[in-house]
CSV table of C-alpha atoms and ligand atoms in Angstrom, one decimal:
chain,number,residue,atom,x,y,z
H,1,MET,CA,19.7,-54.4,33.2
H,2,LYS,CA,21.9,-55.7,35.8
H,3,GLU,CA,24.7,-53.3,36.6
H,4,SER,CA,28.1,-54.8,37.5
H,5,ALA,CA,29.4,-53.9,40.9
H,6,SER,CA,32.8,-52.8,39.4
H,7,TYR,CA,31.3,-50.5,36.7
H,8,PRO,CA,30.3,-47.0,37.9
H,9,LYS,CA,27.1,-45.8,36.8
H,10,SER,CA,27.7,-43.5,33.9
H,11,ALA,CA,26.0,-41.8,31.0
H,12,PRO,CA,23.9,-43.9,28.5
H,13,ALA,CA,25.9,-44.6,25.4
H,14,MET,CA,26.0,-42.1,22.5
H,15,PRO,CA,23.6,-42.9,20.0
H,16,GLN,CA,24.5,-44.4,16.6
H,17,ASN,CA,23.7,-40.9,14.9
H,18,PRO,CA,23.4,-38.3,17.7
H,19,LEU,CA,22.5,-35.5,15.3
H,20,LEU,CA,19.4,-37.8,14.1
H,21,ALA,CA,18.4,-38.8,17.6
H,22,ASP,CA,17.1,-36.6,20.6
H,23,VAL,CA,19.8,-36.5,23.1
H,24,SER,CA,18.6,-35.3,26.1
H,25,ASP,CA,21.4,-36.8,28.7
H,26,PRO,CA,23.4,-33.8,29.6
H,27,THR,CA,26.8,-35.3,29.5
H,28,LEU,CA,26.1,-36.6,26.0
H,29,ALA,CA,24.4,-33.1,24.9
H,30,GLN,CA,27.3,-31.4,25.9
H,31,VAL,CA,29.6,-33.4,23.7
H,32,LEU,CA,27.5,-32.2,20.6
H,33,ARG,CA,27.4,-28.6,21.5
H,34,ARG,CA,31.4,-28.5,21.6
H,35,PRO,CA,33.5,-26.8,18.8
H,36,THR,CA,34.6,-29.6,16.4
H,37,CYS,CA,38.2,-28.8,17.0
H,38,GLU,CA,37.9,-29.8,20.5
H,39,LEU,CA,36.2,-33.1,20.0
H,40,ALA,CA,38.3,-33.4,16.9
H,41,GLN,CA,41.4,-33.3,19.4
H,42,ALA,CA,40.0,-35.8,21.7
H,43,THR,CA,39.7,-38.3,19.1
H,44,ARG,CA,43.4,-37.9,18.3
H,45,PRO,CA,45.3,-38.8,21.4
H,46,ALA,CA,48.9,-37.3,21.4
H,47,PHE,CA,50.3,-40.9,21.5
H,48,LEU,CA,49.0,-41.2,17.9
H,49,ARG,CA,51.4,-38.9,16.6
H,50,ASN,CA,49.4,-38.4,13.4
H,51,GLU,CA,49.9,-34.8,12.1
H,52,GLN,CA,48.2,-35.3,8.9
H,53,SER,CA,45.0,-36.5,10.2
H,54,PRO,CA,41.9,-35.1,7.9
H,55,VAL,CA,39.8,-34.6,11.1
H,56,GLN,CA,42.0,-31.7,12.1
H,57,TRP,CA,42.7,-30.4,8.5
H,58,SER,CA,42.2,-26.7,7.8
H,59,PRO,CA,40.5,-25.2,5.2
H,60,ARG,CA,43.7,-24.5,3.3
H,61,ASP,CA,44.4,-28.7,3.6
H,62,TRP,CA,41.1,-29.3,2.0
H,63,GLU,CA,41.8,-27.1,-0.9
H,64,GLN,CA,45.4,-28.7,-1.3
H,65,LEU,CA,43.4,-32.1,-1.4
H,66,ASP,CA,41.3,-30.8,-4.5
H,67,ALA,CA,44.2,-28.9,-6.0
H,68,ASN,CA,46.7,-31.9,-6.1
H,69,ARG,CA,44.2,-34.8,-6.9
H,70,LYS,CA,45.6,-37.5,-9.6
H,71,ASP,CA,43.6,-40.2,-11.1
H,72,ILE,CA,43.2,-43.3,-8.4
H,73,PHE,CA,41.5,-45.7,-11.5
H,74,ASP,CA,41.9,-46.0,-15.0
H,75,MET,CA,38.5,-45.2,-15.9
H,76,SER,CA,38.6,-46.7,-19.4
H,77,ALA,CA,39.7,-50.0,-17.5
H,78,VAL,CA,36.4,-49.5,-15.3
H,79,GLU,CA,34.5,-48.6,-18.1
H,80,ALA,CA,35.5,-52.0,-20.2
H,81,GLN,CA,34.8,-54.2,-17.0
H,82,PHE,CA,31.7,-52.8,-15.6
H,83,ASP,CA,27.9,-53.5,-17.0
H,84,ASP,CA,25.1,-51.8,-15.1
H,85,GLY,CA,22.8,-54.8,-16.4
H,86,CYS,CA,25.3,-57.1,-15.2
H,87,PHE,CA,25.7,-55.7,-12.2
H,88,LEU,CA,22.1,-55.6,-10.9
H,89,ARG,CA,21.7,-59.4,-12.2
H,90,ASP,CA,24.9,-60.5,-10.2
H,91,GLY,CA,24.7,-58.2,-7.2
H,92,GLY,CA,28.2,-57.4,-8.0
H,93,ALA,CA,31.3,-56.5,-9.9
H,94,VAL,CA,34.7,-57.4,-10.2
H,95,LEU,CA,37.1,-54.8,-11.5
H,96,ARG,CA,40.4,-56.2,-12.2
H,97,GLU,CA,43.6,-54.0,-12.0
H,98,VAL,CA,41.6,-50.5,-12.3
H,99,MET,CA,43.9,-48.8,-9.9
H,100,THR,CA,46.8,-46.4,-11.7
H,101,PRO,CA,50.1,-47.9,-10.6
H,102,LYS,CA,50.8,-44.9,-8.3
H,103,ALA,CA,47.4,-45.4,-6.8
H,104,VAL,CA,48.6,-49.1,-5.9
H,105,GLU,CA,51.4,-47.7,-4.2
H,106,ALA,CA,49.8,-45.1,-2.3
H,107,TRP,CA,46.8,-47.2,-1.5
H,108,THR,CA,49.1,-49.9,0.2
H,109,GLU,CA,51.1,-47.5,1.8
H,110,ALA,CA,48.0,-45.8,3.3
H,111,LEU,CA,46.7,-48.9,4.5
H,112,LYS,CA,49.6,-50.1,6.2
H,113,TYR,CA,50.0,-46.7,7.8
H,114,GLY,CA,46.5,-47.0,8.9
H,115,GLN,CA,47.1,-50.0,10.5
H,116,GLN,CA,50.2,-48.8,12.4
H,117,LEU,CA,48.0,-46.1,13.7
H,118,ASN,CA,45.3,-48.9,15.0
H,119,ASP,CA,48.3,-50.9,16.7
H,120,ARG,CA,49.6,-47.6,18.2
H,121,LEU,CA,46.0,-47.0,20.1
H,122,LEU,CA,46.3,-50.9,21.1
H,123,THR,CA,49.3,-50.4,22.7
H,124,SER,CA,49.3,-46.8,24.4
H,125,ASP,CA,47.9,-45.7,27.9
H,126,TRP,CA,44.2,-45.3,27.3
H,127,GLY,CA,44.4,-43.4,30.8
H,128,LYS,CA,45.7,-40.3,28.7
H,129,ILE,CA,42.4,-40.4,26.7
H,130,ASP,CA,39.8,-37.5,27.4
H,131,TRP,CA,37.1,-39.9,27.9
H,132,GLU,CA,34.9,-36.8,29.3
H,133,CYS,CA,35.1,-34.9,26.0
H,134,LEU,CA,34.1,-38.4,24.1
H,135,GLY,CA,31.0,-38.4,26.4
H,136,ARG,CA,31.8,-41.0,29.0
H,137,THR,CA,33.5,-41.5,32.2
H,138,PRO,CA,37.0,-43.2,32.2
H,139,PRO,CA,36.6,-47.1,32.1
H,140,THR,CA,37.5,-49.0,35.1
H,141,LYS,CA,38.7,-52.0,32.9
H,142,SER,CA,41.4,-52.5,30.4
H,143,LEU,CA,41.6,-54.8,27.6
H,144,THR,CA,44.1,-57.9,29.0
H,145,ALA,CA,47.6,-58.2,27.4
H,146,ASP,CA,46.3,-61.4,25.3
H,147,GLU,CA,43.4,-59.3,23.8
H,148,ILE,CA,45.7,-56.6,22.7
H,149,ASP,CA,48.5,-59.1,21.6
H,150,ASN,CA,45.5,-60.8,19.6
H,151,ALA,CA,44.2,-57.7,17.9
H,152,LEU,CA,47.4,-56.3,16.9
H,153,GLY,CA,48.1,-56.1,12.8
H,154,GLY,CA,44.8,-57.3,12.1
H,155,SER,CA,41.2,-55.8,11.8
H,156,GLN,CA,37.8,-56.7,13.6
H,157,LYS,CA,39.8,-58.3,16.1
H,158,VAL,CA,39.1,-56.1,19.4
H,159,PRO,CA,36.8,-57.2,21.8
H,160,GLN,CA,33.5,-55.2,22.0
H,161,SER,CA,30.5,-57.1,23.2
H,162,ASP,CA,30.1,-54.2,26.1
H,163,ASP,CA,32.1,-50.8,26.3
H,164,GLU,CA,33.6,-51.9,29.8
H,165,ALA,CA,37.0,-51.3,28.6
H,166,GLY,CA,35.8,-48.1,26.2
H,167,VAL,CA,36.4,-50.0,23.0
H,168,LYS,CA,33.1,-49.1,21.7
H,169,THR,CA,33.3,-45.5,22.4
H,170,LEU,CA,36.9,-45.6,20.9
H,171,ARG,CA,35.2,-47.0,17.6
H,172,GLN,CA,32.3,-44.8,17.4
H,173,HIS,CA,34.3,-41.6,17.5
H,174,SER,CA,37.1,-43.4,15.3
H,175,VAL,CA,39.8,-43.2,17.8
H,176,PHE,CA,40.6,-46.8,16.2
H,177,ALA,CA,42.0,-46.0,12.8
H,178,GLU,CA,40.2,-49.1,11.5
H,179,TYR,CA,36.8,-47.6,11.8
H,180,PHE,CA,36.7,-44.5,9.5
H,181,PRO,CA,40.2,-44.5,8.3
H,182,ALA,CA,39.7,-41.9,5.7
H,183,GLY,CA,39.6,-39.6,8.9
H,184,HIS,CA,43.0,-40.6,9.8
H,185,VAL,CA,45.2,-41.2,6.4
H,186,PRO,CA,45.1,-38.2,3.8
H,187,PHE,CA,45.1,-40.7,0.9
H,188,LEU,CA,42.0,-42.6,2.2
H,189,MET,CA,40.1,-39.2,2.5
H,190,ASN,CA,41.3,-38.5,-1.3
H,191,VAL,CA,39.7,-41.7,-2.3
H,192,LEU,CA,36.5,-41.4,-0.3
H,193,THR,CA,35.8,-38.0,-1.8
H,194,HIS,CA,37.6,-38.6,-5.4
H,195,PRO,CA,35.5,-37.8,-8.3
H,196,GLN,CA,36.4,-41.1,-9.8
H,197,MET,CA,35.2,-43.0,-6.9
H,198,LEU,CA,32.0,-41.0,-6.7
H,199,GLN,CA,31.5,-41.8,-10.7
H,200,LEU,CA,31.9,-45.5,-9.8
H,201,GLN,CA,29.2,-45.3,-7.1
H,202,ARG,CA,26.9,-43.5,-9.4
H,203,MET,CA,27.3,-46.4,-12.0
H,204,CYS,CA,26.8,-49.2,-9.2
H,205,LEU,CA,23.9,-47.6,-7.6
H,206,GLY,CA,22.2,-46.3,-10.9
H,207,SER,CA,21.5,-43.0,-9.0
H,208,ASP,CA,23.0,-39.4,-9.6
H,209,GLU,CA,22.7,-38.8,-6.0
H,210,ILE,CA,24.8,-41.0,-3.6
H,211,TYR,CA,25.9,-40.8,0.1
H,212,PHE,CA,28.4,-42.3,2.4
H,213,ASP,CA,27.8,-45.3,5.0
H,214,HIS,CA,30.8,-46.6,6.2
H,215,ASN,CA,34.7,-47.1,5.9
H,216,GLN,CA,36.9,-49.6,7.4
H,217,LEU,CA,40.2,-51.0,7.3
H,218,LEU,CA,40.0,-54.8,6.6
H,219,THR,CA,43.5,-56.4,7.0
H,220,ARG,CA,43.8,-59.9,7.1
H,221,LEU,CA,46.8,-61.4,8.7
H,222,PRO,CA,48.5,-64.8,8.4
H,223,GLY,CA,47.0,-67.0,10.6
H,224,TYR,CA,43.4,-65.7,9.8
H,225,PRO,CA,41.0,-68.4,10.3
H,226,GLY,CA,38.6,-67.0,7.3
H,227,GLY,CA,35.2,-65.1,7.5
H,228,ALA,CA,31.6,-67.1,7.5
H,229,TRP,CA,29.2,-66.6,4.9
H,230,HIS,CA,26.8,-63.7,5.3
H,231,SER,CA,25.2,-60.6,3.9
H,232,HIS,CA,24.2,-57.2,5.4
H,233,ARG,CA,20.8,-55.6,5.9
H,234,ILE,CA,20.0,-52.4,4.4
H,235,GLY,CA,17.1,-51.3,6.6
H,236,GLY,CA,14.1,-49.5,5.0
H,237,GLY,CA,11.5,-52.7,5.2
H,238,ALA,CA,13.9,-54.2,2.2
H,239,ASP,CA,15.3,-57.2,4.1
H,240,ASN,CA,14.0,-60.6,4.9
H,241,CYS,CA,10.9,-59.8,2.7
H,242,GLY,CA,11.2,-62.2,-0.3
H,243,VAL,CA,12.6,-62.3,-3.8
H,244,ALA,CA,12.7,-58.9,-5.7
H,245,SER,CA,12.8,-58.4,-9.4
H,246,LEU,CA,15.5,-56.5,-10.9
H,247,SER,CA,13.6,-53.1,-11.3
H,248,GLU,CA,12.3,-53.7,-7.8
H,249,TYR,CA,15.7,-54.1,-6.4
H,250,GLN,CA,17.1,-51.4,-8.2
H,251,ALA,CA,14.2,-49.0,-6.5
H,252,GLN,CA,15.5,-49.8,-3.2
H,253,PRO,CA,17.6,-48.2,-0.8
H,254,ASN,CA,20.7,-49.9,-1.9
H,255,PHE,CA,24.2,-50.2,-0.3
H,256,ASN,CA,27.3,-50.6,-2.3
H,257,LEU,CA,30.3,-52.3,-0.4
H,258,THR,CA,33.5,-51.3,-2.4
H,259,LEU,CA,36.3,-53.6,-1.3
H,260,CYS,CA,39.5,-52.3,-2.5
H,261,TYR,CA,42.6,-54.6,-2.8
H,262,PRO,CA,45.6,-52.9,-3.8
H,263,GLN,CA,47.9,-56.1,-3.3
H,264,GLY,CA,45.1,-58.4,-4.6
H,265,PHE,CA,44.9,-61.8,-3.3
H,266,GLU,CA,45.1,-65.5,-4.6
H,267,ALA,CA,42.4,-68.0,-4.6
H,268,GLY,CA,42.6,-70.7,-1.7
H,269,ASP,CA,44.4,-69.8,1.3
H,270,ASP,CA,45.2,-66.2,0.8
H,271,GLY,CA,42.3,-64.4,2.6
H,272,GLY,CA,40.5,-63.8,-0.5
H,273,LEU,CA,36.7,-63.1,-1.1
H,274,LYS,CA,34.3,-65.4,-2.2
H,275,ILE,CA,30.7,-64.4,-3.7
H,276,ILE,CA,27.7,-65.8,-4.7
H,277,ARG,CA,26.3,-63.8,-7.7
H,278,GLY,CA,22.6,-63.5,-7.9
H,279,SER,CA,22.0,-64.4,-4.1
H,280,HIS,CA,21.1,-60.5,-3.4
H,281,LEU,CA,17.8,-60.9,-4.8
H,282,PHE,CA,16.8,-63.4,-2.3
H,283,ARG,CA,17.4,-60.1,0.3
H,284,ASP,CA,17.8,-63.0,3.0
H,285,PRO,CA,20.5,-61.6,5.7
H,286,ALA,CA,18.6,-63.3,8.4
H,287,GLY,CA,19.0,-66.9,6.7
H,288,CYS,CA,21.6,-66.6,4.1
H,289,ARG,CA,24.5,-67.5,6.8
H,290,ALA,CA,26.9,-70.6,6.8
H,291,ALA,CA,30.0,-71.4,8.8
H,292,THR,CA,31.6,-73.0,5.8
H,293,ASP,CA,31.5,-73.4,2.1
H,294,GLU,CA,29.8,-77.0,2.5
H,295,GLU,CA,27.3,-75.8,4.9
H,296,MET,CA,26.4,-73.1,2.4
H,297,GLN,CA,26.1,-75.6,-0.5
H,298,GLU,CA,24.2,-78.0,1.3
H,299,GLY,CA,21.8,-75.8,3.0
H,300,TRP,CA,20.7,-72.1,1.5
H,301,LEU,CA,22.3,-72.8,-2.0
H,302,ALA,CA,21.0,-76.3,-2.4
H,303,SER,CA,17.1,-75.3,-3.1
H,304,ARG,CA,17.7,-72.1,-5.2
H,305,VAL,CA,18.5,-71.0,-8.6
H,306,HIS,CA,19.0,-67.6,-9.8
H,307,PRO,CA,15.5,-65.6,-9.9
H,308,THR,CA,15.4,-64.1,-13.0
H,309,THR,CA,18.0,-66.4,-15.2
H,310,SER,CA,17.1,-69.7,-13.5
H,311,GLU,CA,21.1,-70.3,-13.6
H,312,PRO,CA,22.2,-72.8,-10.7
H,313,LEU,CA,23.7,-70.6,-7.6
H,314,GLN,CA,27.4,-71.2,-7.4
H,315,ILE,CA,30.5,-69.8,-4.8
H,316,GLU,CA,33.0,-68.3,-6.7
H,317,TYR,CA,36.3,-68.0,-5.5
H,318,LEU,CA,38.0,-64.7,-6.4
H,319,SER,CA,41.6,-64.5,-7.4
H,320,LEU,CA,42.7,-60.8,-7.9
H,321,PRO,CA,45.8,-59.1,-9.5
H,322,PRO,CA,46.9,-55.8,-7.5
H,323,GLY,CA,44.7,-52.8,-7.9
H,324,SER,CA,41.4,-54.6,-8.1
H,325,ILE,CA,38.0,-53.6,-6.7
H,326,VAL,CA,35.0,-55.5,-5.8
H,327,CYS,CA,31.9,-53.8,-5.8
H,328,CYS,CA,28.9,-55.7,-4.0
H,329,LEU,CA,25.5,-54.6,-3.1
H,330,SER,CA,25.3,-55.5,0.6
H,331,HIS,CA,22.1,-58.2,0.7
H,332,ALA,CA,24.7,-60.3,-1.7
H,333,ALA,CA,26.3,-63.3,0.1
H,334,HIS,CA,30.0,-63.2,0.7
H,335,ALA,CA,33.0,-64.8,2.9
H,336,VAL,CA,36.6,-64.4,3.4
H,337,ALA,CA,39.0,-67.5,2.6
H,338,PRO,CA,41.5,-68.2,5.4
H,339,LYS,CA,45.2,-66.9,5.5
H,340,ALA,CA,47.7,-69.5,5.7
H,341,LEU,CA,50.9,-68.6,7.8
H,342,GLY,CA,53.8,-67.6,5.8
H,343,ARG,CA,51.7,-65.6,3.6
H,344,GLU,CA,51.7,-61.6,3.5
H,345,PRO,CA,49.0,-59.6,5.0
H,346,ARG,CA,46.0,-58.9,2.8
H,347,TRP,CA,45.3,-55.2,2.6
H,348,CYS,CA,41.9,-53.8,1.9
H,349,SER,CA,40.0,-50.8,2.6
H,350,LEU,CA,36.2,-51.1,2.7
H,351,TYR,CA,34.1,-47.9,1.2
H,352,CYS,CA,30.4,-48.2,1.6
H,353,TYR,CA,28.2,-45.6,-0.1
H,354,LYS,CA,24.4,-45.8,-0.8
H,355,LYS,CA,21.3,-44.4,-2.8
H,356,ALA,CA,17.9,-43.2,-1.5
H,357,SER,CA,14.6,-45.2,-2.1
H,358,ASP,CA,13.1,-44.5,-5.3
H,359,VAL,CA,9.7,-45.1,-3.5
H,360,SER,CA,9.9,-42.8,-0.5
H,361,SER,CA,12.9,-40.8,-1.6
H,362,HIS,CA,14.4,-41.5,2.1
H,363,ILE,CA,18.1,-42.4,2.7
H,364,GLN,CA,18.7,-44.9,5.3
H,365,PRO,CA,20.8,-43.3,8.4
H,366,PRO,CA,24.5,-44.3,8.2
H,367,HIS,CA,26.1,-47.2,9.9
H,368,SER,CA,29.2,-45.3,11.0
H,369,VAL,CA,29.7,-41.6,10.5
H,370,PRO,CA,31.7,-40.6,13.6
H,371,PRO,CA,29.9,-37.8,15.5
H,372,VAL,CA,32.8,-35.2,14.9
H,373,TRP,CA,32.2,-35.5,11.2
H,374,ALA,CA,28.3,-35.4,11.2
H,375,MET,CA,28.9,-32.1,13.4
H,376,LYS,CA,31.4,-30.7,11.0
H,377,ALA,CA,29.1,-31.4,8.0
H,378,GLN,CA,26.1,-30.0,9.7
H,379,ARG,CA,28.0,-26.7,10.8
H,380,GLY,CA,29.4,-26.1,7.1
H,381,GLU,CA,33.0,-26.8,8.1
H,382,LEU,CA,33.6,-29.2,5.3
H,383,PRO,CA,33.9,-29.0,1.6
H,384,ALA,CA,30.4,-29.4,-0.3
H,385,VAL,CA,31.3,-32.8,-1.6
H,386,LEU,CA,31.6,-34.1,2.1
H,387,THR,CA,28.8,-32.3,3.3
H,388,GLU,CA,26.2,-33.7,1.0
H,389,LEU,CA,28.1,-37.5,1.2
H,390,PHE,CA,27.5,-36.9,4.9
H,391,ARG,CA,23.8,-35.6,4.6
H,392,PRO,CA,22.3,-38.6,5.9
H,393,SER,CA,24.1,-38.5,9.3
H,394,TYR,CA,22.4,-35.1,10.2
H,395,ASP,CA,19.6,-34.8,8.0
H,396,LYS,CA,16.4,-35.9,9.8
H,397,GLU,CA,14.1,-34.8,6.9
H,398,LEU,CA,16.3,-37.1,4.6
H,399,THR,CA,16.0,-39.9,6.5
H,400,GLY,CA,12.5,-39.6,7.2
H,401,GLY,CA,13.0,-39.4,11.0
H,402,ARG,CA,14.8,-42.7,11.2
H,403,THR,CA,18.0,-42.5,13.5
H,404,ASP,CA,19.7,-45.8,13.0
H,405,ASP,CA,20.7,-48.0,9.8
H,406,ALA,CA,18.4,-51.0,10.7
H,407,GLN,CA,15.1,-49.0,11.0
H,408,PRO,CA,12.2,-50.1,8.4
M,1,AKG,O1,37.5,-59.2,4.5
M,1,AKG,C1,36.7,-59.0,3.5
M,1,AKG,O2,37.3,-59.2,2.2
M,1,AKG,C2,35.3,-58.8,3.4
M,1,AKG,C3,34.6,-58.5,5.1
M,1,AKG,C4,33.4,-58.3,5.2
M,1,AKG,O3,32.6,-59.1,4.4
M,1,AKG,C5,32.7,-57.4,6.2
M,1,AKG,O4,33.4,-56.8,6.6
M,1,AKG,O5,31.7,-57.2,6.2
M,2,FE2,FE1,30.4,-58.4,4.9
């Protein structure tokens, strides 16, 4: 590969899951040997001014989390709306108004605070970051004022086609609060580990053993142009391999995207989610893509019906009251409507959990567990529930030797 003249030769990038990979580069290996408190500190530069960051919690803080837990869901409302047969057949479930009123409030505040932390990083001096502790030489390039301006207030907007400015490094280590916000905001960590959230995951995935995959903020600001139709690979040899029966589908190492909208959204131009029930069974993340609804309707959808019900497949434009959640198997097609100017931001946090393959018992490595959390889990520094949820980030036996999420 050509090396840019202005980019000093530096250590290779940290692998996606460094505890599953063989890290021979001495600079990177050194990062993985540090006490986790040092790495945690490097991921929370002083300018973030976040005293409450769960990545820096003491055992007492974790005990308090457990001791002070309140319901986040009205489980009777969840159970009334959830049907496991429908979930497997549709590839998703829409759960309206299932958060408790207090959770709606706390969740909304948590997402706003997470966004503030993300913006604080964008507008701070990255020269003050301890890059060496994060495993790389200080970047010689910075984001431009326009790039920063464009990224403020929203999600998935920081340019990261390469790591020249250090964005990928800051993403992987969750210095950006939008990637793994549960490590920055106590309420979001409460949700990640909450028995009611874990119960919901067991219901969706049809498995007692569930694991964590990734967590993001998904804030859509007025002026957001919308998100194209797509679905996500699950790896494990279960992508782009033809239509599955329901029982074959259930046996796969499935991922459940859990999209939480404490303020909901309207259909139309409010940044809402669009889904296509039944699309997951085609297992076609490579082909099931389209820039617009028309392209989706005239292309991928036109020639297909639901493989088990023979019903036509159609786009569903969701409209959700506050306190709603959408669970979506990651092969299911989804897209996001634009957000008109003059509307309020759309607040959302994504929690993705997964199950093992029933055939091999293996679990796919996570898309995004920051190294410091994998290290804490491996070293027994976390509560048992998190140690287990994060197990695929450090347990090579469980992942069958796989090191990244896309491996078959
Ligand atoms: O913003 C949303 O509602 C969904 C985003 C999404 O599909 C994704 O991040 O993969
Ligand atoms: Fe998506």
